[in-house]
C-alpha cells in the first residue's frame, strides 16, 4: 500500500460510521430491460451471459448515481437482456454497509474500505471504475467568474473563524473582486458520504487545526455553527445552495451542470503547488496521472491533493465494492460481465458515458489492476 493510501479513514469512529450509519440521498431506483439476446463475455470487457436471468442491485454514492442510473444501466441492458439492474442513491456509507452485508450486489463509493474494515470483512474487493472530482460551490449574487479559494480558507469558514464573504483572507485571494459583507452559510452533508470524505481530507491536508480537530471521514463532527445547513445527497446540497444566498458547499462533479443551471458559482482551488485551478478535464487528468503512479494491487489509495502545477486538488477513484465470492456461478458471471464492460475503454469507460457526468476514464496503467480484481471473482462452493 502506498504512503498516500495510508491516510484513508484515520479514526476508528469514521470507520465505524461507514458501516453503521445509514446515509440518505435520493432514494431513486431504475430498472430497464430489453429483449436483445445476450452475448458471451470476454475478459477484456465483453457482454455477459448467465445461465438464467440475474438481477444485480447497486446502492451508494450519489456522485456515482448519475453515471449508473442515467448512463450505464440502459446501455448495458440493451446488449444483455439476461441481466437486470437497479441503482439507488443512498450515500457511500450505506452502499458500503449494504455490500458488506450482502443486501446489494454492488456498493458504490467515493472511498475504499479501510484496513480495519478489510480485516472485519475479508473477501471484499474495491474496484475503481472511473475518475471523479469535486468542486466547491457558492451562491454569491452579483459576483461573476470564479472565486479563488484555498483549502485553508475553506477550513476556516467551516470552523467559523471566517464568517463574512468580505473577510480579509478571502479578499487577499481575490484582489479587485467586490465581495459582499454578508454572513457565510456553510452547507454540509447530513448523511454518511464519500463526498464528505473527499472534502474533509482536502481540509485536513491544507489546515493543521482541521487535521487535529474534525479530521476526515464519511461522517465527521462538524464544528457547531448556528449558520450551518445540513443536506442529504448531492442533490440536497445543490438545492440548499440554490435556496440560501451567500452559502457555500461541496458538490460531486457529476452534479456540476445541474448546479450551474441553478445559478451557482464554483471556485478555482489552490493546489499543492500553489496554483489556482478549475476542475477541467485537463486538470483532473493531470492529478490522476500523478496519483496513478502509486496505485497498489488492491487499488485502495487516496488521490486528494496530488502535486503538479495543473493538478486539481479534489479528485479520486470511484469504487465499486463487491464480494470476491458470489452466491453462485450465474451471479459471478453476471457481475464479472458488467464490471468488465464498465472498465472497458471502448464500452462503459468511453467518453460516450463518462463525459455527460464529467467523469474521466481509468488511467491506462490502472485498468489492468481493476481487471485482475474482476478476474478473481468466483462462485461460492
mmCIF file of C-alpha atoms in Angstrom:
data_model
loop_
_atom_site.group_PDB
_atom_site.id
_atom_site.type_symbol
_atom_site.label_atom_id
_atom_site.label_comp_id
_atom_site.label_asym_id
_atom_site.label_seq_id
_atom_site.Cartn_x
_atom_site.Cartn_y
_atom_site.Cartn_z
ATOM 1 C CA UNK A 1 0.000 0.000 0.000
ATOM 2 C CA UNK A 2 1.311 3.479 -0.862
ATOM 3 C CA UNK A 3 2.033 6.249 1.563
ATOM 4 C CA UNK A 4 -0.951 8.148 0.146
ATOM 5 C CA UNK A 5 -3.274 5.205 0.803
ATOM 6 C CA UNK A 6 -2.324 5.085 4.467
ATOM 7 C CA UNK A 7 -4.140 8.376 5.014
ATOM 8 C CA UNK A 8 -7.574 6.903 4.419
ATOM 9 C CA UNK A 9 -10.070 6.726 7.277
ATOM 10 C CA UNK A 10 -7.764 7.584 10.133
ATOM 11 C CA UNK A 11 -10.214 7.463 13.040
ATOM 12 C CA UNK A 12 -11.991 4.379 14.306
ATOM 13 C CA UNK A 13 -15.149 6.420 14.641
ATOM 14 C CA UNK A 14 -15.021 7.308 10.971
ATOM 15 C CA UNK A 15 -14.525 3.652 10.095
ATOM 16 C CA UNK A 16 -17.476 2.571 12.132
ATOM 17 C CA UNK A 17 -19.614 5.303 10.686
ATOM 18 C CA UNK A 18 -19.242 3.935 7.177
ATOM 19 C CA UNK A 19 -20.646 0.584 8.154
ATOM 20 C CA UNK A 20 -23.137 1.633 10.780
ATOM 21 C CA UNK A 21 -24.595 4.905 9.566
ATOM 22 C CA UNK A 22 -27.356 4.658 7.005
ATOM 23 C CA UNK A 23 -26.904 7.708 4.786
ATOM 24 C CA UNK A 24 -29.765 9.111 2.789
ATOM 25 C CA UNK A 25 -29.542 10.506 -0.709
ATOM 26 C CA UNK A 26 -32.287 10.469 -3.275
ATOM 27 C CA UNK A 27 -33.748 7.003 -2.975
ATOM 28 C CA UNK A 28 -34.393 6.684 -6.668
ATOM 29 C CA UNK A 29 -34.094 3.374 -8.436
ATOM 30 C CA UNK A 30 -34.075 2.406 -12.059
ATOM 31 C CA UNK A 31 -34.681 -0.922 -13.765
ATOM 32 C CA UNK A 32 -34.536 -1.058 -17.543
ATOM 33 C CA UNK A 33 -34.759 -4.201 -19.613
ATOM 34 C CA UNK A 34 -34.721 -5.090 -23.297
ATOM 35 C CA UNK A 35 -35.349 -8.253 -25.312
ATOM 36 C CA UNK A 36 -31.990 -8.295 -27.075
ATOM 37 C CA UNK A 37 -30.131 -11.584 -26.915
ATOM 38 C CA UNK A 38 -27.119 -11.816 -24.606
ATOM 39 C CA UNK A 39 -23.659 -12.458 -25.958
ATOM 40 C CA UNK A 40 -20.595 -14.102 -24.495
ATOM 41 C CA UNK A 41 -18.372 -12.260 -22.026
ATOM 42 C CA UNK A 42 -14.647 -11.853 -22.551
ATOM 43 C CA UNK A 43 -12.006 -10.881 -20.017
ATOM 44 C CA UNK A 44 -11.461 -7.588 -21.817
ATOM 45 C CA UNK A 45 -14.953 -6.249 -21.272
ATOM 46 C CA UNK A 46 -17.407 -8.103 -23.488
ATOM 47 C CA UNK A 47 -21.075 -8.775 -22.815
ATOM 48 C CA UNK A 48 -22.254 -11.107 -20.079
ATOM 49 C CA UNK A 49 -24.201 -14.316 -20.450
ATOM 50 C CA UNK A 50 -25.517 -16.112 -17.367
ATOM 51 C CA UNK A 51 -27.366 -19.438 -17.257
ATOM 52 C CA UNK A 52 -30.588 -17.669 -16.322
ATOM 53 C CA UNK A 53 -31.973 -14.206 -15.604
ATOM 54 C CA UNK A 54 -29.916 -12.406 -12.964
ATOM 55 C CA UNK A 55 -30.796 -9.189 -11.132
ATOM 56 C CA UNK A 56 -27.907 -7.048 -9.924
ATOM 57 C CA UNK A 57 -28.562 -4.288 -7.403
ATOM 58 C CA UNK A 58 -26.375 -1.232 -6.795
ATOM 59 C CA UNK A 59 -26.593 1.245 -3.927
ATOM 60 C CA UNK A 60 -24.399 4.041 -2.605
ATOM 61 C CA UNK A 61 -22.624 7.150 -3.836
ATOM 62 C CA UNK A 62 -24.853 9.986 -5.044
ATOM 63 C CA UNK A 63 -21.824 11.117 -7.058
ATOM 64 C CA UNK A 64 -21.808 7.827 -8.990
ATOM 65 C CA UNK A 65 -25.583 7.609 -9.254
ATOM 66 C CA UNK A 66 -25.983 9.735 -12.413
ATOM 67 C CA UNK A 67 -23.442 7.534 -14.201
ATOM 68 C CA UNK A 68 -25.161 4.332 -13.122
ATOM 69 C CA UNK A 69 -28.772 5.385 -13.484
ATOM 70 C CA UNK A 70 -28.624 7.790 -16.422
ATOM 71 C CA UNK A 71 -25.848 6.227 -18.497
ATOM 72 C CA UNK A 72 -24.773 2.689 -17.715
ATOM 73 C CA UNK A 73 -27.864 0.665 -16.870
ATOM 74 C CA UNK A 74 -29.881 1.180 -20.032
ATOM 75 C CA UNK A 75 -26.803 0.833 -22.249
ATOM 76 C CA UNK A 76 -25.648 -2.376 -20.601
ATOM 77 C CA UNK A 77 -29.061 -3.998 -20.519
ATOM 78 C CA UNK A 78 -29.657 -3.174 -24.184
ATOM 79 C CA UNK A 79 -26.931 -5.719 -25.014
ATOM 80 C CA UNK A 80 -27.528 -8.054 -22.066
ATOM 81 C CA UNK A 81 -31.200 -8.917 -21.711
ATOM 82 C CA UNK A 82 -30.303 -11.716 -19.305
ATOM 83 C CA UNK A 83 -29.163 -9.170 -16.679
ATOM 84 C CA UNK A 84 -31.483 -6.725 -14.932
ATOM 85 C CA UNK A 85 -30.000 -3.888 -12.876
ATOM 86 C CA UNK A 86 -31.240 -1.361 -10.335
ATOM 87 C CA UNK A 87 -29.453 1.626 -8.808
ATOM 88 C CA UNK A 88 -30.140 3.666 -5.671
ATOM 89 C CA UNK A 89 -28.582 6.919 -4.453
ATOM 90 C CA UNK A 90 -28.191 6.278 -0.721
ATOM 91 C CA UNK A 91 -24.736 7.677 0.100
ATOM 92 C CA UNK A 92 -21.381 5.904 0.081
ATOM 93 C CA UNK A 93 -21.633 4.799 3.709
ATOM 94 C CA UNK A 94 -24.882 2.961 3.083
ATOM 95 C CA UNK A 95 -23.606 1.433 -0.161
ATOM 96 C CA UNK A 96 -20.549 0.052 1.625
ATOM 97 C CA UNK A 97 -22.509 -1.366 4.552
ATOM 98 C CA UNK A 98 -25.084 -2.953 2.240
ATOM 99 C CA UNK A 99 -22.402 -4.522 0.046
ATOM 100 C CA UNK A 100 -20.673 -5.987 3.111
ATOM 101 C CA UNK A 101 -23.996 -7.285 4.451
ATOM 102 C CA UNK A 102 -24.869 -8.759 1.056
ATOM 103 C CA UNK A 103 -28.161 -6.886 0.756
ATOM 104 C CA UNK A 104 -26.935 -5.367 -2.529
ATOM 105 C CA UNK A 105 -24.551 -6.801 -5.103
ATOM 106 C CA UNK A 106 -22.595 -3.588 -5.706
ATOM 107 C CA UNK A 107 -21.761 -0.841 -3.234
ATOM 108 C CA UNK A 108 -20.821 2.414 -4.943
ATOM 109 C CA UNK A 109 -18.386 4.583 -3.025
ATOM 110 C CA UNK A 110 -16.085 7.578 -3.407
ATOM 111 C CA UNK A 111 -13.714 5.956 -0.894
ATOM 112 C CA UNK A 112 -12.398 2.443 -0.404
ATOM 113 C CA UNK A 113 -12.616 0.213 2.669
ATOM 114 C CA UNK A 114 -10.002 0.941 5.315
ATOM 115 C CA UNK A 115 -7.610 -1.693 6.679
ATOM 116 C CA UNK A 116 -9.766 -2.328 9.758
ATOM 117 C CA UNK A 117 -12.848 -2.866 7.602
ATOM 118 C CA UNK A 118 -10.991 -5.266 5.325
ATOM 119 C CA UNK A 119 -9.933 -7.251 8.384
ATOM 120 C CA UNK A 120 -13.505 -7.316 9.669
ATOM 121 C CA UNK A 121 -14.948 -8.182 6.259
ATOM 122 C CA UNK A 122 -12.367 -10.240 4.338
ATOM 123 C CA UNK A 123 -13.123 -11.083 0.750
ATOM 124 C CA UNK A 124 -14.347 -7.626 -0.267
ATOM 125 C CA UNK A 125 -12.941 -6.059 -3.445
ATOM 126 C CA UNK A 126 -12.510 -2.319 -4.024
ATOM 127 C CA UNK A 127 -12.599 -1.855 -7.797
ATOM 128 C CA UNK A 128 -12.016 1.605 -9.342
ATOM 129 C CA UNK A 129 -14.173 2.218 -12.407
ATOM 130 C CA UNK A 130 -13.602 5.912 -13.189
ATOM 131 C CA UNK A 131 -12.014 9.170 -12.080
ATOM 132 C CA UNK A 132 -14.248 11.777 -10.450
ATOM 133 C CA UNK A 133 -13.757 15.184 -8.854
ATOM 134 C CA UNK A 134 -15.497 17.592 -6.527
ATOM 135 C CA UNK A 135 -15.953 21.333 -6.771
ATOM 136 C CA UNK A 136 -16.574 23.958 -4.090
ATOM 137 C CA UNK A 137 -19.756 25.838 -4.988
ATOM 138 C CA UNK A 138 -21.324 29.028 -3.692
ATOM 139 C CA UNK A 139 -24.347 31.289 -4.079
ATOM 140 C CA UNK A 140 -22.993 34.830 -4.379
ATOM 141 C CA UNK A 141 -25.390 37.177 -6.201
ATOM 142 C CA UNK A 142 -23.559 39.757 -8.264
ATOM 143 C CA UNK A 143 -20.154 38.041 -8.130
ATOM 144 C CA UNK A 144 -19.087 36.942 -11.610
ATOM 145 C CA UNK A 145 -16.420 34.476 -12.669
ATOM 146 C CA UNK A 146 -14.693 32.040 -10.342
ATOM 147 C CA UNK A 147 -13.584 32.982 -6.842
ATOM 148 C CA UNK A 148 -10.150 31.805 -5.807
ATOM 149 C CA UNK A 149 -10.225 29.756 -2.603
ATOM 150 C CA UNK A 150 -7.683 27.685 -0.697
ATOM 151 C CA UNK A 151 -8.274 24.653 1.472
ATOM 152 C CA UNK A 152 -7.010 26.639 4.449
ATOM 153 C CA UNK A 153 -9.556 29.425 3.924
ATOM 154 C CA UNK A 154 -12.395 26.954 3.350
ATOM 155 C CA UNK A 155 -11.465 25.120 6.546
ATOM 156 C CA UNK A 156 -11.611 28.408 8.459
ATOM 157 C CA UNK A 157 -15.067 29.059 7.022
ATOM 158 C CA UNK A 158 -16.310 25.663 8.230
ATOM 159 C CA UNK A 159 -14.653 26.266 11.600
ATOM 160 C CA UNK A 160 -16.466 29.565 11.987
ATOM 161 C CA UNK A 161 -13.242 31.575 12.005
ATOM 162 C CA UNK A 162 -14.143 33.291 8.721
ATOM 163 C CA UNK A 163 -17.748 34.465 8.954
ATOM 164 C CA UNK A 164 -18.245 37.027 6.181
ATOM 165 C CA UNK A 165 -17.630 36.923 2.454
ATOM 166 C CA UNK A 166 -15.578 40.125 2.560
ATOM 167 C CA UNK A 167 -13.173 38.727 5.160
ATOM 168 C CA UNK A 168 -9.609 39.873 4.555
ATOM 169 C CA UNK A 169 -8.429 36.299 3.910
ATOM 170 C CA UNK A 170 -10.910 35.856 1.049
ATOM 171 C CA UNK A 171 -10.219 39.356 -0.291
ATOM 172 C CA UNK A 172 -6.474 38.652 -0.339
ATOM 173 C CA UNK A 173 -7.059 35.721 -2.695
ATOM 174 C CA UNK A 174 -9.405 37.768 -4.899
ATOM 175 C CA UNK A 175 -7.967 41.299 -5.391
ATOM 176 C CA UNK A 176 -10.299 43.597 -7.270
ATOM 177 C CA UNK A 177 -13.390 41.470 -6.668
ATOM 178 C CA UNK A 178 -16.262 43.246 -4.910
ATOM 179 C CA UNK A 179 -17.315 40.880 -2.133
ATOM 180 C CA UNK A 180 -20.477 41.464 -0.073
ATOM 181 C CA UNK A 181 -20.457 41.957 3.689
ATOM 182 C CA UNK A 182 -22.818 39.033 4.156
ATOM 183 C CA UNK A 183 -22.606 36.122 6.544
ATOM 184 C CA UNK A 184 -21.399 32.835 5.048
ATOM 185 C CA UNK A 185 -23.750 29.833 5.289
ATOM 186 C CA UNK A 186 -21.735 26.574 5.222
ATOM 187 C CA UNK A 187 -23.640 23.602 3.788
ATOM 188 C CA UNK A 188 -22.644 20.080 4.871
ATOM 189 C CA UNK A 189 -23.782 16.570 4.052
ATOM 190 C CA UNK A 190 -26.011 15.162 6.785
ATOM 191 C CA UNK A 191 -25.699 11.584 5.504
ATOM 192 C CA UNK A 192 -22.695 9.241 5.504
ATOM 193 C CA UNK A 193 -20.993 10.406 2.344
ATOM 194 C CA UNK A 194 -17.921 9.775 0.265
ATOM 195 C CA UNK A 195 -18.154 13.397 -0.817
ATOM 196 C CA UNK A 196 -17.696 14.395 2.823
ATOM 197 C CA UNK A 197 -14.639 12.151 2.964
ATOM 198 C CA UNK A 198 -13.085 13.819 -0.087
ATOM 199 C CA UNK A 199 -13.893 17.319 1.143
ATOM 200 C CA UNK A 200 -12.681 16.831 4.705
ATOM 201 C CA UNK A 201 -9.500 15.134 3.570
ATOM 202 C CA UNK A 202 -8.750 18.194 1.445
ATOM 203 C CA UNK A 203 -9.279 20.368 4.528
ATOM 204 C CA UNK A 204 -7.105 18.018 6.596
ATOM 205 C CA UNK A 205 -4.311 18.272 4.034
ATOM 206 C CA UNK A 206 -4.396 22.075 3.996
ATOM 207 C CA UNK A 207 -5.241 23.200 7.549
ATOM 208 C CA UNK A 208 -3.425 21.891 10.630
ATOM 209 C CA UNK A 209 -6.233 22.848 13.014
ATOM 210 C CA UNK A 210 -8.724 20.880 10.938
ATOM 211 C CA UNK A 211 -6.314 17.936 10.877
ATOM 212 C CA UNK A 212 -6.222 17.946 14.674
ATOM 213 C CA UNK A 213 -9.950 18.582 15.006
ATOM 214 C CA UNK A 214 -12.728 17.164 12.824
ATOM 215 C CA UNK A 215 -10.159 15.403 10.572
ATOM 216 C CA UNK A 216 -11.762 13.382 7.767
ATOM 217 C CA UNK A 217 -14.224 10.585 7.120
ATOM 218 C CA UNK A 218 -17.573 9.829 5.526
ATOM 219 C CA UNK A 219 -19.040 11.451 8.628
ATOM 220 C CA UNK A 220 -17.274 13.967 10.887
ATOM 221 C CA UNK A 221 -18.169 16.016 13.940
ATOM 222 C CA UNK A 222 -18.672 19.355 12.240
ATOM 223 C CA UNK A 223 -17.837 22.456 14.299
ATOM 224 C CA UNK A 224 -21.042 23.765 15.853
ATOM 225 C CA UNK A 225 -22.126 26.782 13.805
ATOM 226 C CA UNK A 226 -25.552 28.395 14.018
ATOM 227 C CA UNK A 227 -25.371 29.235 10.312
ATOM 228 C CA UNK A 228 -24.635 25.676 9.126
ATOM 229 C CA UNK A 229 -27.188 23.873 6.939
ATOM 230 C CA UNK A 230 -27.227 20.090 6.526
ATOM 231 C CA UNK A 231 -28.440 18.367 3.358
ATOM 232 C CA UNK A 232 -28.757 14.789 2.123
ATOM 233 C CA UNK A 233 -27.081 13.756 -1.104
ATOM 234 C CA UNK A 234 -25.519 15.910 -3.779
ATOM 235 C CA UNK A 235 -28.984 16.852 -4.966
ATOM 236 C CA UNK A 236 -29.811 18.080 -1.474
ATOM 237 C CA UNK A 237 -26.649 20.185 -1.290
ATOM 238 C CA UNK A 238 -27.385 21.772 -4.667
ATOM 239 C CA UNK A 239 -30.940 22.538 -3.552
ATOM 240 C CA UNK A 240 -29.717 24.075 -0.278
ATOM 241 C CA UNK A 241 -27.133 26.217 -2.059
ATOM 242 C CA UNK A 242 -29.713 27.420 -4.571
ATOM 243 C CA UNK A 243 -32.143 28.284 -1.765
ATOM 244 C CA UNK A 244 -29.742 30.091 0.560
ATOM 245 C CA UNK A 245 -27.965 33.166 -0.765
ATOM 246 C CA UNK A 246 -24.361 33.580 0.447
ATOM 247 C CA UNK A 247 -23.971 29.836 1.074
ATOM 248 C CA UNK A 248 -21.009 27.575 0.264
ATOM 249 C CA UNK A 249 -20.828 23.801 -0.121
ATOM 250 C CA UNK A 250 -19.101 20.837 -1.736
ATOM 251 C CA UNK A 251 -20.663 19.046 -4.705
ATOM 252 C CA UNK A 252 -19.630 15.998 -6.729
ATOM 253 C CA UNK A 253 -18.726 16.842 -10.307
ATOM 254 C CA UNK A 254 -21.471 14.687 -11.817
ATOM 255 C CA UNK A 255 -23.851 17.364 -10.487
ATOM 256 C CA UNK A 256 -21.903 20.329 -11.869
ATOM 257 C CA UNK A 257 -24.222 21.049 -14.807
ATOM 258 C CA UNK A 258 -27.361 20.886 -12.678
ATOM 259 C CA UNK A 259 -25.758 23.162 -10.095
ATOM 260 C CA UNK A 260 -24.658 25.822 -12.571
ATOM 261 C CA UNK A 261 -28.146 25.757 -14.090
ATOM 262 C CA UNK A 262 -29.301 26.912 -10.647
ATOM 263 C CA UNK A 263 -27.018 29.949 -10.961
ATOM 264 C CA UNK A 264 -24.357 28.627 -8.586
ATOM 265 C CA UNK A 265 -20.694 29.505 -8.989
ATOM 266 C CA UNK A 266 -17.683 27.324 -8.300
ATOM 267 C CA UNK A 267 -14.171 28.105 -7.190
ATOM 268 C CA UNK A 268 -10.683 27.941 -8.550
ATOM 269 C CA UNK A 269 -8.934 25.929 -5.866
ATOM 270 C CA UNK A 270 -5.335 26.352 -4.794
ATOM 271 C CA UNK A 271 -3.430 23.134 -5.439
ATOM 272 C CA UNK A 272 -0.380 21.675 -3.741
ATOM 273 C CA UNK A 273 1.923 23.686 -5.994
ATOM 274 C CA UNK A 274 0.172 26.920 -5.016
ATOM 275 C CA UNK A 275 -1.605 27.358 -8.356
ATOM 276 C CA UNK A 276 -5.333 28.100 -8.668
ATOM 277 C CA UNK A 277 -7.065 25.635 -10.967
ATOM 278 C CA UNK A 278 -10.571 24.741 -12.108
ATOM 279 C CA UNK A 279 -11.972 21.188 -12.338
ATOM 280 C CA UNK A 280 -11.403 20.910 -16.080
ATOM 281 C CA UNK A 281 -10.766 17.564 -17.737
ATOM 282 C CA UNK A 282 -7.131 18.525 -18.283
ATOM 283 C CA UNK A 283 -6.561 19.480 -14.644
ATOM 284 C CA UNK A 284 -8.370 16.427 -13.289
ATOM 285 C CA UNK A 285 -6.325 14.249 -15.646
ATOM 286 C CA UNK A 286 -3.100 15.905 -14.506
ATOM 287 C CA UNK A 287 -3.853 14.950 -10.902
ATOM 288 C CA UNK A 288 -4.921 11.446 -11.932
ATOM 289 C CA UNK A 289 -1.665 10.930 -13.821
ATOM 290 C CA UNK A 290 0.271 11.852 -10.681
ATOM 291 C CA UNK A 291 -1.715 9.538 -8.424
ATOM 292 C CA UNK A 292 -1.769 6.656 -10.910
ATOM 293 C CA UNK A 293 1.958 6.173 -10.422
ATOM 294 C CA UNK A 294 1.377 4.918 -6.874
ATOM 295 C CA UNK A 295 -1.686 2.669 -7.168
ATOM 296 C CA UNK A 296 -1.202 -0.649 -5.285
ATOM 297 C CA UNK A 297 -2.551 -4.002 -6.464
ATOM 298 C CA UNK A 298 -5.646 -3.762 -4.291
ATOM 299 C CA UNK A 299 -6.182 -0.216 -5.665
ATOM 300 C CA UNK A 300 -7.016 1.318 -2.278
ATOM 301 C CA UNK A 301 -5.494 4.789 -2.472
ATOM 302 C CA UNK A 302 -6.268 8.471 -1.970
ATOM 303 C CA UNK A 303 -5.802 10.854 -4.884
ATOM 304 C CA UNK A 304 -6.530 14.011 -2.878
ATOM 305 C CA UNK A 305 -4.080 16.941 -3.147
ATOM 306 C CA UNK A 306 -1.680 15.473 -5.684
ATOM 307 C CA UNK A 307 1.351 17.570 -6.704
ATOM 308 C CA UNK A 308 1.717 19.247 -10.082
ATOM 309 C CA UNK A 309 1.203 22.758 -11.398
ATOM 310 C CA UNK A 310 -2.017 21.802 -13.184
ATOM 311 C CA UNK A 311 -3.338 19.175 -10.754
ATOM 312 C CA UNK A 312 -6.857 19.791 -9.488
ATOM 313 C CA UNK A 313 -6.742 19.070 -5.738
ATOM 314 C CA UNK A 314 -10.005 17.165 -5.116
ATOM 315 C CA UNK A 315 -10.156 14.060 -7.311
ATOM 316 C CA UNK A 316 -10.498 10.371 -6.550
ATOM 317 C CA UNK A 317 -11.342 6.960 -7.922
ATOM 318 C CA UNK A 318 -14.986 5.967 -7.935
ATOM 319 C CA UNK A 319 -15.122 2.483 -6.403
ATOM 320 C CA UNK A 320 -17.464 -0.452 -6.774
ATOM 321 C CA UNK A 321 -17.348 -2.557 -3.609
ATOM 322 C CA UNK A 322 -18.216 -6.212 -4.266
ATOM 323 C CA UNK A 323 -17.756 -9.626 -2.701
ATOM 324 C CA UNK A 324 -14.996 -11.714 -4.241
ATOM 325 C CA UNK A 325 -17.043 -14.877 -3.705
ATOM 326 C CA UNK A 326 -20.530 -14.742 -5.198
ATOM 327 C CA UNK A 327 -23.541 -16.854 -4.234
ATOM 328 C CA UNK A 328 -23.464 -18.949 -7.424
ATOM 329 C CA UNK A 329 -21.937 -19.164 -10.882
ATOM 330 C CA UNK A 330 -24.733 -17.176 -12.535
ATOM 331 C CA UNK A 331 -24.173 -14.190 -10.256
ATOM 332 C CA UNK A 332 -20.398 -14.422 -10.603
ATOM 333 C CA UNK A 333 -20.695 -14.457 -14.397
ATOM 334 C CA UNK A 334 -23.216 -11.623 -14.496
ATOM 335 C CA UNK A 335 -21.232 -9.423 -12.105
ATOM 336 C CA UNK A 336 -17.931 -10.004 -13.905
ATOM 337 C CA UNK A 337 -19.601 -9.292 -17.232
ATOM 338 C CA UNK A 338 -20.898 -5.933 -16.064
ATOM 339 C CA UNK A 339 -17.645 -4.911 -14.366
ATOM 340 C CA UNK A 340 -15.631 -5.880 -17.447
ATOM 341 C CA UNK A 341 -17.945 -3.742 -19.546
ATOM 342 C CA UNK A 342 -17.732 -0.823 -17.102
ATOM 343 C CA UNK A 343 -13.927 -0.549 -17.226
ATOM 344 C CA UNK A 344 -13.600 -1.252 -20.967
ATOM 345 C CA UNK A 345 -12.429 1.998 -22.651
ATOM 346 C CA UNK A 346 -14.482 1.130 -25.744
ATOM 347 C CA UNK A 347 -17.630 0.479 -23.699
ATOM 348 C CA UNK A 348 -18.613 1.738 -20.234
ATOM 349 C CA UNK A 349 -15.359 3.640 -19.748
ATOM 350 C CA UNK A 350 -15.735 5.546 -23.013
ATOM 351 C CA UNK A 351 -16.459 9.260 -23.237
ATOM 352 C CA UNK A 352 -19.934 8.417 -24.541
ATOM 353 C CA UNK A 353 -20.962 7.526 -20.993
ATOM 354 C CA UNK A 354 -18.428 9.371 -18.825
ATOM 355 C CA UNK A 355 -18.484 12.828 -20.411
ATOM 356 C CA UNK A 356 -22.153 13.609 -19.665
ATOM 357 C CA UNK A 357 -21.359 13.306 -15.929
ATOM 358 C CA UNK A 358 -17.865 14.885 -16.156
ATOM 359 C CA UNK A 359 -16.010 11.684 -15.229
ATOM 360 C CA UNK A 360 -12.730 10.565 -16.789
ATOM 361 C CA UNK A 361 -11.694 7.010 -17.695
ATOM 362 C CA UNK A 362 -9.278 4.953 -15.661
ATOM 363 C CA UNK A 363 -5.591 5.659 -16.405
ATOM 364 C CA UNK A 364 -4.144 3.074 -18.755
ATOM 365 C CA UNK A 365 -1.930 1.544 -16.075
ATOM 366 C CA UNK A 366 -4.850 1.220 -13.627
ATOM 367 C CA UNK A 367 -7.289 -0.622 -15.883
ATOM 368 C CA UNK A 368 -5.263 -3.895 -15.728
ATOM 369 C CA UNK A 369 -5.299 -3.721 -11.928
ATOM 370 C CA UNK A 370 -9.095 -3.449 -11.935
ATOM 371 C CA UNK A 371 -9.231 -6.252 -14.491
ATOM 372 C CA UNK A 372 -7.150 -8.514 -12.253
ATOM 373 C CA UNK A 373 -9.519 -7.916 -9.341
ATOM 374 C CA UNK A 374 -12.537 -8.649 -11.524
ATOM 375 C CA UNK A 375 -10.916 -11.875 -12.743
ATOM 376 C CA UNK A 376 -10.617 -13.013 -9.125
ATOM 377 C CA UNK A 377 -14.400 -13.043 -8.609
ATOM 378 C CA UNK A 378 -15.657 -16.607 -8.287
ATOM 379 C CA UNK A 379 -18.706 -18.633 -7.381
ATOM 380 C CA UNK A 380 -19.122 -19.979 -3.864
ATOM 381 C CA UNK A 381 -18.742 -23.663 -3.153
#
